[in-house]
CSV table of C-alpha atoms in Angstrom, one decimal:
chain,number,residue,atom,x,y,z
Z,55,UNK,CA,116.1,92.0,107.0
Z,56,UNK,CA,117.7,93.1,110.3
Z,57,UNK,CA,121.3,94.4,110.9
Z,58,UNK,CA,123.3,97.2,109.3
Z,59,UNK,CA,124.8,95.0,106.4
Z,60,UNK,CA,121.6,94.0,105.7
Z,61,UNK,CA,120.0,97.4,105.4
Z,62,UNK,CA,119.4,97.4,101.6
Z,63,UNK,CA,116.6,98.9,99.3
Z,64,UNK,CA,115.3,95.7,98.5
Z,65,UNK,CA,112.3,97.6,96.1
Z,66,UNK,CA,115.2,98.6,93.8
Z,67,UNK,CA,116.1,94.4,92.8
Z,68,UNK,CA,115.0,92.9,90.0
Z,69,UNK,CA,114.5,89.6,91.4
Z,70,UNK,CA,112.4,91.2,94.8
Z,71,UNK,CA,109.4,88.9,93.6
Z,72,UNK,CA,111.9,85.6,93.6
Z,73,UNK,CA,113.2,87.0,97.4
Z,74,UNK,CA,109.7,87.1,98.7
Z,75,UNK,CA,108.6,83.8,97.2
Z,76,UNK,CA,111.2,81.9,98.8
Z,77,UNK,CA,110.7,83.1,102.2
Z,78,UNK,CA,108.8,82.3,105.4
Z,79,UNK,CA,110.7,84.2,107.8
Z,80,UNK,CA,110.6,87.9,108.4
Z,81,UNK,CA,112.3,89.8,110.7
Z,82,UNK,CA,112.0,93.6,110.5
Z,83,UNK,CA,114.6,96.2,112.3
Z,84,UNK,CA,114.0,99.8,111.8
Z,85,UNK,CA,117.1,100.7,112.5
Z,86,UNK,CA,117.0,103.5,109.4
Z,87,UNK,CA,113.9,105.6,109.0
Z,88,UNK,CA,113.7,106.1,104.6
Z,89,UNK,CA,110.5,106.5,103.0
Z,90,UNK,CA,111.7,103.3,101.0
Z,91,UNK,CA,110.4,101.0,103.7
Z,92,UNK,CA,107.1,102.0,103.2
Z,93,UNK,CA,106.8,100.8,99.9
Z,94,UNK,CA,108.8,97.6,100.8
Z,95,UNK,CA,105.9,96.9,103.3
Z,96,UNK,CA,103.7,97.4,100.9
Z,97,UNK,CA,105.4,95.2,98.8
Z,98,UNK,CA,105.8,92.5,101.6
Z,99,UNK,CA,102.0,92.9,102.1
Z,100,UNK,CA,100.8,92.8,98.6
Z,101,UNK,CA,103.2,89.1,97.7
Z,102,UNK,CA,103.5,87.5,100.9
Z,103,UNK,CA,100.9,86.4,102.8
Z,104,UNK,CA,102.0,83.0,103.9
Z,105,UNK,CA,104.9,84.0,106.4
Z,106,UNK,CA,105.2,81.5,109.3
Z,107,UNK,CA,107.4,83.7,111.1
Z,108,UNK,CA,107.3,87.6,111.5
Z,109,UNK,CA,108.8,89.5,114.4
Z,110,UNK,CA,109.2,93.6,114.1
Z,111,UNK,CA,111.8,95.1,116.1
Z,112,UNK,CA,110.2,97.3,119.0
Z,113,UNK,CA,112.2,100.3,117.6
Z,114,UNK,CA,110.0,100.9,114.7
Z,115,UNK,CA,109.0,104.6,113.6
Z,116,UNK,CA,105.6,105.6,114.7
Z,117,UNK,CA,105.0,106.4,110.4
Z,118,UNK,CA,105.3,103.4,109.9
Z,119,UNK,CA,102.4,101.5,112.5
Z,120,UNK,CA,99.6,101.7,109.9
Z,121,UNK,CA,101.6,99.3,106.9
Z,122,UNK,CA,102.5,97.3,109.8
Z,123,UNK,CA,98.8,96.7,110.5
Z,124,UNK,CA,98.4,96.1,107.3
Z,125,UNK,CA,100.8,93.3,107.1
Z,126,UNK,CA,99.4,91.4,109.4
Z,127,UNK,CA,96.2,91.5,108.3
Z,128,UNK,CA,97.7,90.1,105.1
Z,129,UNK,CA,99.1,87.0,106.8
Z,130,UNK,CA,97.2,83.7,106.4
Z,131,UNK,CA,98.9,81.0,108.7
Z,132,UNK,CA,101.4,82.9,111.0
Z,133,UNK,CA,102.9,80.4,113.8
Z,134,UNK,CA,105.5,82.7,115.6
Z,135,UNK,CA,104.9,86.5,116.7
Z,136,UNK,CA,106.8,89.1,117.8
Z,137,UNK,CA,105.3,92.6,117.9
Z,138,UNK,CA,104.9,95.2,120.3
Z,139,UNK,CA,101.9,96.6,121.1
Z,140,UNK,CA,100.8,98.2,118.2
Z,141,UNK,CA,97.2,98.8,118.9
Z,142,UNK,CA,95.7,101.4,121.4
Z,143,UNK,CA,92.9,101.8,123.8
Z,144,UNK,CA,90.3,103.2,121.0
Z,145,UNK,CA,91.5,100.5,118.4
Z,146,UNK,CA,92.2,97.1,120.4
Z,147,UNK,CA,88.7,95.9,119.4
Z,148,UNK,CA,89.4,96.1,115.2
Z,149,UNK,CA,93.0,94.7,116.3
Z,150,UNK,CA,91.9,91.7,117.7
Z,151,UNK,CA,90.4,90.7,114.7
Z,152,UNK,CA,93.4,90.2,113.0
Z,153,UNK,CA,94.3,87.4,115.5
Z,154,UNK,CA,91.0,86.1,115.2
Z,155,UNK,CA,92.6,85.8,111.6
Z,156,UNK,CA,95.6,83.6,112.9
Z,157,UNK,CA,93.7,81.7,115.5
Z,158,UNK,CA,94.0,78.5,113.7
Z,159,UNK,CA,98.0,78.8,113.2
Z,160,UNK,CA,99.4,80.8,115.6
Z,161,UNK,CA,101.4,79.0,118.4
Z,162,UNK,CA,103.7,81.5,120.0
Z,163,UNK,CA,103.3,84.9,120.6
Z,164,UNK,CA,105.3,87.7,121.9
Z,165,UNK,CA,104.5,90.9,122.7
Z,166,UNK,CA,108.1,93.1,123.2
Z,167,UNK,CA,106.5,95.6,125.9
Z,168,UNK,CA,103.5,95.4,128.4
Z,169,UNK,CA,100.2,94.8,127.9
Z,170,UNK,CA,97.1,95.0,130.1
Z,171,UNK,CA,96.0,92.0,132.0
Z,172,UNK,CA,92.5,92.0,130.4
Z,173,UNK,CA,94.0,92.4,127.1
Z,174,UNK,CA,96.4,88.7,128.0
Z,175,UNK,CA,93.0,87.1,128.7
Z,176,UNK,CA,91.3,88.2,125.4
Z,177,UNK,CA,94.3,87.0,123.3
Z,178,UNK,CA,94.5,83.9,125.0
Z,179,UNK,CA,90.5,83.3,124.2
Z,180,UNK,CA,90.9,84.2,120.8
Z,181,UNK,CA,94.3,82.3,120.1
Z,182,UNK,CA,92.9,78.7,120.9
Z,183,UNK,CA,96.0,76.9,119.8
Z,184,UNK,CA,98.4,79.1,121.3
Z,185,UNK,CA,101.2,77.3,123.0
Z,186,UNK,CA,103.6,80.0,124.2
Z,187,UNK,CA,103.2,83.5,125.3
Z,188,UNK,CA,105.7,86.0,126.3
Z,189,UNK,CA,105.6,89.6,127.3
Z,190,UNK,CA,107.4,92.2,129.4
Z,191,UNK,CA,104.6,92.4,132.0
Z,192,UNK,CA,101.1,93.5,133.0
Z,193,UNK,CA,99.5,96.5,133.5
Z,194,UNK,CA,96.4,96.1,136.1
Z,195,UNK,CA,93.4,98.2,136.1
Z,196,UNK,CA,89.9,98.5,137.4
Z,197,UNK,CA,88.5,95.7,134.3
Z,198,UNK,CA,90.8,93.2,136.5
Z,199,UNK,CA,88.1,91.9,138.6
Z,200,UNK,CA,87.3,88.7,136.7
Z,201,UNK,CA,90.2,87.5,137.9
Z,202,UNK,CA,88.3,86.7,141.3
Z,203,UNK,CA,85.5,85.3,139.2
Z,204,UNK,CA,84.5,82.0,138.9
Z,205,UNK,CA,86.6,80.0,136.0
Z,206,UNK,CA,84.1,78.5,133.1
Z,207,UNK,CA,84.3,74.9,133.5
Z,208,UNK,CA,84.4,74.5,129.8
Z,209,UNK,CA,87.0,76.7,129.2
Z,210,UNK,CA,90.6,75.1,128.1
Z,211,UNK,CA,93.5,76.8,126.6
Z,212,UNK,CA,96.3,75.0,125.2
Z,213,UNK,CA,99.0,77.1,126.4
Z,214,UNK,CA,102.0,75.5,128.3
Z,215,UNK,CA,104.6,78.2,128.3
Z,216,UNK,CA,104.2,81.3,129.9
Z,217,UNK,CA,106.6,84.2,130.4
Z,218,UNK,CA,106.8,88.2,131.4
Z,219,UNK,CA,110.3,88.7,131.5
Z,220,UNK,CA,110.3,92.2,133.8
Z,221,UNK,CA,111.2,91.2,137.2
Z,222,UNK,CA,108.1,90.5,139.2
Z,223,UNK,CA,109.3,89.6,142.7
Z,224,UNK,CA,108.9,92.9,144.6
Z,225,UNK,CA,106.3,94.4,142.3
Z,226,UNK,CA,103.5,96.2,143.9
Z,227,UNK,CA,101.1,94.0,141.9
Z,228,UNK,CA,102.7,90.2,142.7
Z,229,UNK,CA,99.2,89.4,144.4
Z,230,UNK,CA,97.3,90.1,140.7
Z,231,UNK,CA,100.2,88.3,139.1
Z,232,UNK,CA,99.3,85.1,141.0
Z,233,UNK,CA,95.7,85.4,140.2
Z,234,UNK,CA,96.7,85.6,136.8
Z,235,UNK,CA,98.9,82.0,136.8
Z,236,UNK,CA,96.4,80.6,139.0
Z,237,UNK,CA,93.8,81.5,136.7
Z,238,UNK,CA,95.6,80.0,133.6
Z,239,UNK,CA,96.8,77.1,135.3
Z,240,UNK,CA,93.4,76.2,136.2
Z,241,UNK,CA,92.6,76.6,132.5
Z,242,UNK,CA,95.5,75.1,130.8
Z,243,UNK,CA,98.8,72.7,131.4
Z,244,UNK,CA,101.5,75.8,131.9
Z,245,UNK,CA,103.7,75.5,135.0
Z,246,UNK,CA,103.8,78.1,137.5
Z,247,UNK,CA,107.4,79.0,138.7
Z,248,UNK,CA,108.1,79.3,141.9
Z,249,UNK,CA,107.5,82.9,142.9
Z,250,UNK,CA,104.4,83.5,141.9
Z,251,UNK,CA,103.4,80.2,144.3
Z,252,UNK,CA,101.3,81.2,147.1
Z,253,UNK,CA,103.9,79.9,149.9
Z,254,UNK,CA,106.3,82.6,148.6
């Protein structure tokens, strides 16, 4: 459901319940604000909890972030994620128990803006079969001193692919950034590119 020729009231069809059923994909653009999309997340919320696949477009109306919660915490066995940051500083704690949720399925993740570099780590303990994860960047803040902790021996992640697409090279920050793929590596089998390698 993304696209101008796709923006339809699908509440208004007959067969909405046959649409649903036979999907696994989702991909939501809110490039029209109507008070119909409310209901049709509702909908989507109520009769589909077995999406594999769900992204929502970064664009979405601020109305519209508490029956987007809601639909993921309907979803059973999500495998791919795109999302922006939905949750805040006063309600990442309840928000993290949706991926708690998804653990078990979820093998990519991306997150369309940044996200703070505590927050990476807490998904990434949480989301034990995660393969892939993919955001913007990294906000760094006085909680970052773990990163010069010790690693827990007994710590693995499965994680092999990981991305923050916002140029990195001359960013104030590139020390932190190193700690961060350091830290992973150490924990996983990801590869660390080339700039964030300590000769550079």
């Amino acid at each position: 459901m993304s696209g101008l020729k796709n923006q339809l009231n699908l509440c208004s069809l007959n067969d909405i319940d046959d649409v649903l059923l036979n999907i696994n994909r989702l991909s939501l653009e809110f490039l029209i604000v109507e008070d119909s999309l409310e209901l049709l997340l509702d909908m989507i919320t109520r009769k589909k909890r077995n999406l594999h696949h769900l992204s929502i477009s970064n664009n979405n109306h601020i109305k519209f972030h508490a029956a987007l919660i809601k639909l993921l915490e309907s979803q059973q066995c999500l495998k791919t994620l795109e999302i922006p940051a939905l949750w805040t500083s006063e309600n990442l704690s309840s928000f993290l128990k949706i991926f708690h949720k998804i653990s078990h399925s979820l093998i990519s993740l991306k997150i369309s803006n940044s996200i703070k570099c505590v927050t990476l780590f807490s998904l990434l303990d949480i989301l034990h079969n995660l393969r892939k994860f993919e955001s913007l960047s990294l906000h760094f803040h006085n909680d970052d001193d773990f990163l010069n902790s010790p690693i827990p021996s007994s710590k693995i992640y499965k994680l092999e692919v990981l991305i923050f697409t916002e140029p990195v090279l001359l960013h104030p920050h590139i020390a932190n950034y190193r700690l961060v793929f350091e830290r992973i590596k150490a924990m996983s089998n990801i590869i660390v590119p080339e700039i964030y390698s300590r000769h550079n």
